[in-house]
Coordinates of C-alpha atoms and ligand atoms in Angstrom, one line a residue:
X1 CA 339.8 -8.5 295.7
X2 CA 342.4 -6.3 297.4
X3 CA 344.4 -4.1 295.0
X4 CA 346.9 -2.2 297.2
X5 CA 347.3 -0.6 300.6
X6 CA 346.6 3.1 301.0
X7 CA 345.8 5.6 303.6
X8 CA 343.7 8.8 303.8
X9 CA 341.1 10.7 305.7
X10 CA 337.4 10.0 305.7
X11 CA 334.1 11.3 307.0
X12 CA 330.6 10.0 307.4
X13 CA 327.2 11.5 306.9
X14 CA 323.6 10.2 307.0
X15 CA 321.9 8.9 303.9
X16 CA 318.4 9.9 302.9
X17 CA 315.6 8.4 304.9
X18 CA 314.4 5.4 302.8
X19 CA 310.9 6.7 302.5
X20 CA 312.2 10.1 301.3
X21 CA 314.4 8.4 298.7
X22 CA 311.5 6.4 297.4
X23 CA 309.3 9.5 297.2
X24 CA 311.9 11.4 295.3
X25 CA 312.6 8.7 292.9
X26 CA 309.0 8.0 292.1
X27 CA 308.5 11.8 291.7
X28 CA 311.5 11.9 289.4
X29 CA 310.0 9.0 287.3
X30 CA 306.6 10.7 287.1
X31 CA 308.2 14.0 286.0
X32 CA 309.6 12.4 282.9
X33 CA 306.1 12.4 281.6
X34 CA 306.0 16.1 282.1
X35 CA 304.4 16.0 285.5
X36 CA 305.9 18.5 287.9
X37 CA 306.8 17.6 291.4
X38 CA 303.6 18.3 293.5
X39 CA 303.8 21.8 295.0
X40 CA 306.9 22.5 293.0
X41 CA 307.8 26.1 293.5
X42 CA 311.5 25.8 294.1
X43 CA 313.9 28.5 293.2
X44 CA 315.5 27.4 289.9
X45 CA 319.2 27.4 290.3
X46 CA 321.0 29.8 287.9
X47 CA 323.3 27.8 285.7
X48 CA 326.3 29.8 284.7
X49 CA 328.6 27.1 283.4
X50 CA 328.2 23.8 281.6
X51 CA 326.5 21.3 284.0
X52 CA 326.9 18.3 281.7
X53 CA 330.6 17.6 282.6
X54 CA 329.8 14.0 283.5
X55 CA 328.3 13.2 280.2
X56 CA 325.1 11.3 279.4
X57 CA 324.2 7.6 279.4
X58 CA 321.4 5.2 278.6
X59 CA 320.5 1.8 279.9
X60 CA 317.9 -0.7 281.1
X61 CA 316.4 -1.0 277.6
X62 CA 313.0 -2.6 277.2
X63 CA 310.9 -3.5 274.1
X64 CA 309.4 0.0 274.1
X65 CA 311.7 2.1 276.3
X66 CA 315.0 2.9 277.8
X67 CA 316.4 5.0 280.7
X68 CA 318.2 8.3 279.8
X69 CA 320.7 9.5 282.4
X70 CA 322.7 12.5 283.3
X71 CA 323.9 14.2 286.5
X72 CA 324.4 18.0 286.7
X73 CA 327.8 19.0 287.9
X74 CA 329.9 22.0 286.9
X75 CA 333.5 21.3 286.2
X76 CA 335.4 19.7 289.1
X77 CA 334.4 16.7 291.2
X78 CA 334.3 18.7 294.4
X79 CA 332.0 21.4 292.8
X80 CA 328.2 21.5 293.2
X81 CA 325.4 23.0 291.3
X82 CA 323.9 24.3 294.6
X83 CA 321.1 23.2 296.9
X84 CA 318.2 23.9 294.7
X85 CA 316.3 21.7 292.3
X86 CA 316.9 22.2 288.6
X87 CA 314.5 21.5 285.7
X88 CA 316.2 19.6 282.8
X89 CA 314.6 19.3 279.4
X90 CA 315.2 16.2 277.4
X91 CA 314.5 15.1 273.8
X92 CA 314.7 11.8 272.0
X93 CA 314.7 11.6 268.2
X94 CA 315.0 9.1 265.4
X95 CA 317.8 11.2 263.8
X96 CA 320.9 12.9 265.2
X97 CA 319.9 16.3 264.0
X98 CA 316.7 16.1 266.1
X99 CA 314.4 16.9 263.1
X100 CA 312.2 13.9 264.0
X101 CA 311.7 14.2 267.7
X102 CA 309.6 11.2 269.0
X103 CA 309.3 12.3 272.7
X104 CA 310.4 15.3 274.8
X105 CA 309.7 16.5 278.3
X106 CA 311.1 17.9 281.5
X107 CA 312.6 16.2 284.6
X108 CA 313.6 17.6 287.9
X109 CA 317.2 17.2 289.2
X110 CA 317.0 17.3 293.0
X111 CA 319.9 17.9 295.4
X112 CA 318.7 14.9 297.4
X113 CA 319.7 12.6 294.5
X114 CA 322.9 14.5 293.7
X115 CA 321.1 16.4 290.8
X116 CA 321.0 13.1 288.9
X117 CA 318.3 12.7 286.2
X118 CA 316.7 9.4 285.2
X119 CA 314.2 9.7 282.4
X120 CA 312.3 6.4 282.1
X121 CA 310.8 6.2 278.7
X122 CA 308.1 4.0 277.3
X123 CA 306.1 4.0 274.0
X124 CA 309.1 3.9 271.7
X125 CA 309.3 1.6 268.7
X126 CA 310.9 -1.8 269.4
X127 CA 314.2 -2.9 268.0
X128 CA 315.1 0.7 266.9
X129 CA 317.9 3.2 267.4
X130 CA 317.4 6.7 268.8
X131 CA 319.4 9.9 269.7
X132 CA 318.9 11.9 272.9
X133 CA 320.1 15.0 274.6
X134 CA 319.4 17.2 277.6
X135 CA 319.1 21.0 278.1
X136 CA 319.6 22.9 281.4
X137 CA 319.6 26.7 281.3
X138 CA 321.5 27.8 278.2
X139 CA 323.5 24.6 278.0
X140 CA 322.9 21.4 275.9
X141 CA 324.5 18.0 276.6
X142 CA 326.4 15.8 274.2
X143 CA 324.1 13.7 272.0
X144 CA 323.8 10.0 273.1
X145 CA 322.7 7.1 271.0
X146 CA 320.5 4.3 272.3
X147 CA 318.2 1.5 271.3
X148 CA 315.2 -0.5 272.3
X149 CA 315.0 -4.3 272.5
X150 CA 313.4 -6.5 269.8
X151 CA 309.9 -7.8 270.7
X152 CA 310.0 -11.0 272.8
X153 CA 308.6 -13.2 270.0
X154 CA 310.7 -11.5 267.2
X155 CA 312.9 -13.8 265.1
X156 CA 316.2 -11.9 265.5
X157 CA 319.4 -12.9 263.7
X158 CA 322.0 -10.9 265.5
X159 CA 323.1 -9.5 268.9
X160 CA 326.5 -8.0 269.3
X161 CA 327.5 -6.9 272.8
X162 CA 330.6 -6.1 274.8
X163 CA 331.4 -7.1 278.3
X164 CA 333.6 -5.1 280.7
X165 CA 334.6 -4.8 284.3
X166 CA 337.1 -3.4 286.8
X167 CA 338.0 0.1 285.9
X168 CA 340.4 1.3 288.6
X169 CA 341.1 5.0 287.9
X170 CA 344.7 5.1 289.2
X171 CA 345.8 1.9 287.3
X172 CA 345.4 3.3 283.8
X173 CA 343.6 5.3 281.1
X174 CA 340.3 4.2 279.6
X175 CA 341.7 3.8 276.0
X176 CA 339.7 0.5 275.9
X177 CA 336.5 2.5 276.1
X178 CA 337.6 4.8 273.3
X179 CA 338.0 1.8 271.1
X180 CA 334.9 0.1 272.3
X181 CA 332.9 3.2 271.3
X182 CA 334.0 2.6 267.7
X183 CA 332.6 -1.0 267.7
X184 CA 329.3 -1.9 266.2
X185 CA 327.5 -2.9 269.3
X186 CA 323.9 -3.3 270.5
X187 CA 324.7 -2.9 274.2
X188 CA 327.4 -3.1 276.8
X189 CA 327.2 -5.5 279.8
X190 CA 329.2 -4.1 282.8
X191 CA 330.0 -6.7 285.3
X192 CA 331.3 -4.9 288.4
X193 CA 333.9 -2.6 290.0
X194 CA 332.8 0.6 288.2
X195 CA 334.6 2.5 291.0
X196 CA 337.1 1.5 293.7
X197 CA 336.7 2.8 297.2
X198 CA 340.4 3.1 298.0
X199 CA 342.2 6.4 298.6
X200 CA 344.9 7.4 296.1
X201 CA 348.2 5.5 296.5
X202 CA 350.9 7.2 298.4
X203 CA 353.6 5.0 296.9
X204 CA 355.8 7.0 294.6
X205 CA 355.2 6.1 290.9
X206 CA 352.4 3.7 291.7
X207 CA 349.5 5.6 290.1
X208 CA 349.2 6.1 286.3
X209 CA 346.8 9.0 287.3
X210 CA 345.9 10.2 290.7
X211 CA 342.8 9.2 292.5
X212 CA 341.2 12.2 294.1
X213 CA 340.0 11.9 297.7
X214 CA 340.5 9.6 300.6
X215 CA 338.7 6.4 301.7
X216 CA 335.3 6.4 300.2
X217 CA 332.7 5.9 302.9
X218 CA 330.1 8.8 303.0
X219 CA 327.5 9.7 300.4
X220 CA 329.6 12.7 299.4
X221 CA 332.7 10.5 299.1
X222 CA 330.9 8.0 296.8
X223 CA 329.4 10.9 294.7
X224 CA 332.8 12.4 294.2
X225 CA 334.4 9.0 293.3
X226 CA 331.7 8.4 290.7
X227 CA 332.1 11.9 289.4
X228 CA 335.9 11.3 289.0
X229 CA 335.3 8.2 286.9
X230 CA 332.4 9.8 284.9
X231 CA 334.6 12.8 284.1
X232 CA 336.7 10.6 281.7
X233 CA 336.1 11.4 278.0
X234 CA 336.7 7.9 276.8
X235 CA 334.3 6.4 279.3
X236 CA 331.7 9.1 278.3
X237 CA 332.2 8.1 274.7
X238 CA 331.3 4.4 275.4
X239 CA 328.2 5.5 277.3
X240 CA 327.3 7.9 274.5
X241 CA 327.4 5.2 271.8
X242 CA 325.3 2.3 273.3
X243 CA 322.9 1.5 276.1
X244 CA 324.6 -0.3 279.1
X245 CA 323.3 -2.9 281.5
X246 CA 324.9 -3.5 284.9
X247 CA 325.6 -5.6 287.8
X248 CA 328.0 -4.6 290.6
X249 CA 330.8 -6.4 292.5
X250 CA 332.3 -5.4 295.9
X251 CA 334.2 -2.2 295.2
X252 CA 331.0 -0.2 294.5
X253 CA 330.7 -0.5 298.3
X254 CA 333.8 -2.1 300.0
X255 CA 336.5 -4.7 299.1
X256 CA 335.2 -8.2 299.9
X257 CA 331.9 -7.2 301.5
X258 CA 329.3 -9.9 301.6
X259 CA 325.6 -9.2 302.2
X260 CA 325.2 -7.2 305.4
X261 CA 328.8 -8.0 306.4
X262 CA 331.7 -5.6 306.0
X263 CA 334.7 -6.8 304.1
X264 CA 338.4 -5.8 304.6
X265 CA 340.5 -3.6 302.5
X266 CA 343.5 -2.6 304.7
X267 CA 344.3 -2.1 308.3
X268 CA 344.4 1.6 307.5
X269 CA 340.8 1.8 306.5
X270 CA 338.8 3.7 309.2
X271 CA 336.0 1.7 310.8
X272 CA 332.5 2.9 310.1
X273 CA 328.9 1.7 310.4
X274 CA 328.7 -0.8 307.5
X275 CA 325.0 -0.8 307.2
X276 CA 324.9 3.0 306.7
X277 CA 327.9 2.8 304.4
X278 CA 326.2 0.2 302.2
X279 CA 323.0 2.3 302.1
X280 CA 324.8 5.4 300.9
X281 CA 326.9 3.4 298.4
X282 CA 323.8 1.9 296.9
X283 CA 322.1 5.3 296.7
X284 CA 325.2 6.7 294.9
X285 CA 325.2 3.8 292.5
X286 CA 321.5 4.5 291.7
X287 CA 322.3 8.2 291.2
X288 CA 325.0 7.4 288.6
X289 CA 323.6 4.5 286.6
X290 CA 320.9 4.6 283.9
X291 CA 318.6 2.3 285.8
X292 CA 314.9 2.4 286.7
X293 CA 313.6 3.7 290.0
X294 CA 311.8 0.3 290.2
X295 CA 315.1 -1.1 291.6
X296 CA 314.1 1.0 294.6
X297 CA 310.4 0.2 294.9
X298 CA 308.9 -2.3 297.2
X299 CA 306.4 -3.4 294.6
X300 CA 309.2 -4.7 292.5
X301 CA 311.1 -6.1 295.4
X302 CA 313.4 -3.2 295.5
X303 CA 313.5 -0.7 298.4
X304 CA 312.5 -3.1 301.1
X305 CA 312.4 -2.7 304.9
X306 CA 314.2 -5.8 306.1
X307 CA 313.6 -5.3 309.9
X308 CA 317.0 -3.9 311.1
X309 CA 318.8 -4.8 307.9
X310 CA 319.9 -2.1 305.4
X311 CA 318.4 -0.7 302.3
X312 CA 318.0 -3.3 299.4
X313 CA 318.3 -2.5 295.7
X314 CA 316.8 -5.2 293.4
X315 CA 319.3 -5.1 290.6
X316 CA 319.2 -8.6 289.3
X317 CA 317.2 -8.7 286.1
X318 CA 316.8 -10.1 282.6
X319 CA 316.5 -8.7 279.1
X320 CA 315.0 -10.7 276.3
X321 CA 316.6 -10.2 272.9
X322 CA 313.7 -11.6 270.8
X323 CA 313.9 -15.4 270.3
X324 CA 317.7 -15.2 270.1
X325 CA 318.8 -14.6 273.6
X326 CA 317.8 -14.1 277.2
X327 CA 320.3 -11.9 279.0
X328 CA 320.4 -12.3 282.8
X329 CA 322.4 -10.1 285.2
X330 CA 323.0 -11.5 288.7
X331 CA 323.7 -9.7 291.9
X332 CA 326.6 -11.6 293.6
X333 CA 327.1 -9.4 296.6
X334 CA 323.9 -8.1 298.3
X335 CA 322.6 -11.5 299.5
X336 CA 325.9 -13.3 299.9
X337 CA 326.8 -15.2 303.0
X338 CA 330.1 -14.2 304.7
X339 CA 333.3 -15.8 303.5
X340 CA 334.2 -19.0 305.3
X341 CA 337.4 -19.7 307.3
X342 CA 339.3 -16.5 306.4
X343 CA 342.6 -16.7 308.4
X344 CA 343.0 -15.1 311.8
X345 CA 339.2 -14.6 312.1
X346 CA 339.6 -11.5 309.8
X347 CA 336.8 -10.1 307.7
X348 CA 336.9 -10.4 303.9
X349 CA 338.6 -12.9 301.7
X350 CA 341.5 -15.2 302.1
X351 CA 343.3 -18.2 300.5
X352 CA 342.3 -21.3 302.4
X353 CA 342.7 -25.0 302.5
X354 CA 339.2 -26.4 301.8
X355 CA 339.9 -29.6 303.6
X356 CA 340.2 -27.8 306.9
X357 CA 337.1 -25.6 306.4
X358 CA 334.0 -27.3 307.7
X359 CA 331.7 -24.4 306.8
X360 CA 332.3 -25.0 303.1
X361 CA 330.2 -28.1 303.4
X362 CA 327.2 -26.2 304.7
X363 CA 324.5 -26.6 301.9
X364 CA 322.7 -23.5 303.2
X365 CA 325.5 -21.1 302.3
X366 CA 324.5 -18.9 299.4
X367 CA 326.1 -16.5 296.9
X368 CA 322.9 -15.2 295.4
X369 CA 320.3 -15.7 298.2
X370 CA 317.3 -18.0 297.9
X371 CA 315.0 -15.5 296.1
X372 CA 317.5 -14.8 293.4
X373 CA 318.5 -18.5 293.0
X374 CA 314.8 -19.3 292.5
X375 CA 314.4 -16.4 290.0
X376 CA 317.4 -17.6 288.1
X377 CA 316.2 -21.2 288.0
X378 CA 312.8 -20.0 286.7
X379 CA 314.5 -17.9 284.0
X380 CA 316.7 -20.8 282.9
X381 CA 314.1 -23.6 283.0
X382 CA 311.2 -21.7 281.4
X383 CA 312.7 -19.3 278.8
X384 CA 313.1 -20.9 275.4
X385 CA 315.6 -18.6 273.6
X386 CA 318.4 -20.0 271.5
X387 CA 320.9 -18.6 274.0
X388 CA 320.7 -18.2 277.7
X389 CA 323.4 -15.7 278.8
X390 CA 324.2 -15.2 282.5
X391 CA 326.3 -12.1 283.3
X392 CA 327.7 -12.1 286.9
X393 CA 330.8 -10.8 288.6
X394 CA 333.4 -13.6 288.7
X395 CA 334.8 -17.0 287.5
X396 CA 332.5 -19.9 288.0
X397 CA 335.0 -22.8 287.9
X398 CA 338.0 -23.8 290.0
X399 CA 341.1 -22.0 288.7
X400 CA 343.9 -22.4 291.3
X401 CA 347.2 -24.1 290.7
X402 CA 347.2 -25.8 294.1
X403 CA 344.5 -27.4 296.3
X404 CA 344.1 -24.1 298.2
X405 CA 341.2 -21.8 297.1
X406 CA 340.2 -18.2 297.3
X407 CA 337.1 -18.2 299.5
X408 CA 335.5 -15.1 298.0
X409 CA 334.5 -16.5 294.6
X410 CA 332.4 -19.5 293.6
X411 CA 335.2 -21.8 294.9
X412 CA 334.2 -20.6 298.4
X413 CA 330.5 -21.4 297.9
X414 CA 330.5 -25.0 296.5
X415 CA 326.9 -25.9 297.4
X416 CA 325.7 -22.7 295.8
X417 CA 327.8 -23.4 292.7
X418 CA 326.2 -26.9 292.4
X419 CA 322.7 -25.3 292.5
X420 CA 323.8 -22.7 289.9
X421 CA 325.0 -25.5 287.6
X422 CA 321.9 -27.6 288.2
X423 CA 319.8 -24.5 287.1
X424 CA 321.9 -24.1 284.0
X425 CA 321.4 -27.8 283.3
X426 CA 317.7 -27.4 283.5
X427 CA 317.7 -25.2 280.4
X428 CA 317.5 -26.7 276.9
X429 CA 319.0 -23.6 275.4
X430 CA 322.7 -23.0 274.7
X431 CA 324.1 -21.5 277.9
X432 CA 326.9 -18.9 278.2
X433 CA 328.3 -17.5 281.5
X434 CA 330.2 -14.2 281.4
X435 CA 332.2 -12.8 284.4
X436 CA 334.8 -10.4 285.6
X437 CA 336.5 -9.7 288.9
X438 CA 339.8 -11.6 288.4
X439 CA 341.5 -9.1 286.1
X440 CA 342.3 -11.8 283.6
X441 CA 340.8 -13.4 280.6
X442 CA 339.6 -16.9 281.2
X443 CA 337.8 -19.0 278.6
X444 CA 336.4 -22.5 279.0
X445 CA 333.5 -24.6 280.1
X446 CA 331.2 -24.9 283.1
X447 CA 331.1 -28.7 284.0
X448 CA 328.5 -30.8 285.7
X449 CA 331.3 -32.1 288.0
X450 CA 334.6 -30.3 288.0
X451 CA 336.4 -33.2 289.7
X452 CA 335.9 -35.4 286.6
X453 CA 337.7 -34.4 283.4
X454 CA 335.2 -36.2 281.2
X455 CA 332.2 -34.7 283.0
X456 CA 329.4 -33.2 280.9
X457 CA 329.9 -29.6 279.6
X458 CA 327.0 -27.5 280.9
X459 CA 327.8 -24.1 279.5
X460 CA 330.6 -22.1 277.9
X461 CA 332.3 -19.6 280.1
X462 CA 334.0 -16.3 279.3
X463 CA 335.5 -14.3 282.1
X464 CA 336.7 -10.9 281.0
X465 CA 339.9 -9.1 281.9
X466 CA 339.8 -5.6 283.5
X467 CA 339.5 -2.3 281.7
X468 CA 342.4 -1.0 283.8
X469 CA 342.7 -2.7 287.2
X470 CA 346.0 -4.5 287.8
X471 CA 346.1 -8.3 287.7
X472 CA 347.5 -10.6 290.3
X473 CA 351.2 -11.2 290.3
X474 CA 350.8 -14.6 288.6
X475 CA 353.5 -15.2 285.9
X476 CA 352.8 -16.9 282.6
X477 CA 354.3 -20.0 284.1
X478 CA 351.8 -19.9 287.0
X479 CA 348.9 -19.2 284.6
X480 CA 350.0 -22.2 282.5
X481 CA 350.1 -24.3 285.7
X482 CA 346.6 -23.2 286.5
X483 CA 345.4 -24.2 283.1
X484 CA 347.0 -27.6 283.4
X485 CA 345.4 -28.2 286.8
X486 CA 341.9 -27.0 285.5
X487 CA 341.4 -28.5 282.1
X488 CA 337.8 -27.1 281.9
X489 CA 339.5 -23.9 280.9
X490 CA 341.2 -23.7 277.5
X491 CA 342.6 -20.2 277.7
X492 CA 343.9 -17.8 280.4
X493 CA 345.8 -14.5 280.2
X494 CA 346.3 -11.9 282.9
X495 CA 348.8 -9.7 281.1
X496 CA 346.4 -7.7 279.0
X497 CA 343.6 -5.2 279.8
X498 CA 340.5 -4.7 277.7
X499 CA 337.0 -6.0 277.0
X500 CA 335.3 -8.8 275.2
X501 CA 332.8 -8.8 272.3
X502 CA 330.1 -11.5 271.9
X503 CA 328.3 -11.9 268.6
X504 CA 325.3 -14.1 268.9
X505 CA 323.4 -15.6 265.9
X506 CA 320.9 -18.5 265.7
X507 CA 323.8 -20.6 264.5
X508 CA 326.5 -19.7 266.9
X509 CA 328.5 -17.4 269.1
X510 CA 331.8 -15.7 268.3
X511 CA 333.7 -14.1 271.2
X512 CA 336.6 -11.8 270.6
X513 CA 339.0 -10.7 273.3
X514 CA 340.0 -7.1 272.6
X515 CA 343.0 -5.8 274.5
X516 CA 345.0 -2.5 274.6
X517 CA 348.7 -2.3 274.0
X518 CA 349.6 -0.2 277.0
X519 CA 347.0 0.9 279.6
X520 CA 349.4 3.6 280.9
X521 CA 349.2 5.5 277.6
X522 CA 346.2 7.7 276.8
X523 CA 346.4 7.0 273.0
X524 CA 347.1 3.3 273.3
X525 CA 346.2 1.0 270.3
X526 CA 343.9 -2.0 270.4
X527 CA 344.2 -5.5 269.0
X528 CA 342.6 -8.9 269.2
X529 CA 344.2 -11.3 271.7
X530 CA 342.1 -14.3 270.7
X531 CA 338.8 -15.4 269.2
X532 CA 336.5 -18.3 270.1
X533 CA 333.4 -19.9 268.6
X534 CA 330.6 -21.9 270.1
X535 CA 328.1 -23.7 267.9
X536 CA 324.4 -23.3 269.0
X537 CA 323.1 -26.4 270.5
X538 CA 326.5 -27.3 271.9
X539 CA 328.5 -25.5 274.6
X540 CA 332.0 -26.5 273.3
X541 CA 334.3 -23.6 273.0
X542 CA 336.8 -23.7 270.2
X543 CA 339.6 -21.2 269.5
X544 CA 339.5 -19.8 266.0
Ligands
LIG601 FE1 338.1 -5.5 290.3

């Protein structure tokens, strides 16, 4: 989704060789168990100022583990801790005073991975909360709080999670995250656009706060843009409070990209080798997210040589919350076919008339790729949890007020959407689909056939508004017209920024839309825009 038009300088640089990256990440993972990098005799960088300015985070929880993350960077996103590796001690305890330490060790922060640290823990007690911190030189990080998953066969009565997406730095402050950090949550599901790759706006008065740097294209550019976002105290607070799980959308690489094909942001964007750009963007994403190195390893379908095609990261995954819920996160970008019939033969997305676009009828066109579609079908048809929850990046159903469609979302991939819906129908659980991307709250139903009003409800759908990113220019009248044209949705609002909270129990789901009063104010208040309930065994959404 194009946000605005901007200009700025750029530069390119090579990414790590894929084999080097794999070697480094595997070594980093091994070092979490206290094993030093073989032949390690590096000069330890002298740390003279706090290297924990980007905070700490945790994520990818399992029944007996979690990933702890930090990245060493002295104050200032253009700074560096140097070109030497740094040893970082870590501790995880069952109390916030660290009197009952359950595991501790040392990891190596290497310059090749931007001095990021990923501690991949196992052997922890299931369904339990922990506290963690890092030490480097004389400095100690903030204390994070995280948790493990319940055992797969555990009878669990409760899961409370938030969903969020689209946090454009220049469009507002992260007050939503300050409030989210105060919620009682088990985890946060982030659904794409953690960064935006645009340069800062040159339009007077356009930015709430300035975006540092130009077009984001090189590894150094992506690292700096992530560092800019990670420097925010409110975002850090939300990472400190809970484990996060992730998928990405387009802006972690480039506006509207699809698979191996570049997108289009603006005529001012300098051209560059897209394959290399995607590879460095993916590397920077790995460096800044609390995710496992297995996303990069061939054995787990991660870092794969695809002949001449670029580096692959296997990020689609599921987390099992006992017998209560199976949480799936889809990757909607990496395996996606290019958009169809974008006007003027341009790259990226467009608004098109589906009647004049023959390619839309091609059953082979895919949003997820065959391997991911098969994986999703298997997850949905085999797993017998009360709830099946699919997190992905955008709206599932048609939502336009006219017959024209945006060709970037599921509307532009009708055959793939039919397969997605068929997979959802194959599950006997209660299904919930959660999305982002459109910078507006949408609530409603996934239908077996959207062209028939009385068609069977397959799943409930909650698409979240943005944390900060500006909405489209659609007025309330236009949003109402969209609702009238698409009765599978019962609620739509694009005026408010915020996040959603889903509370799952064996009996039902309650979803609350939390929105900030004014995203341009640091100390903005929060309130509830609307709440909805879904009874287990049914997928009918009711406003409460
Ligand atoms: Fe976005």
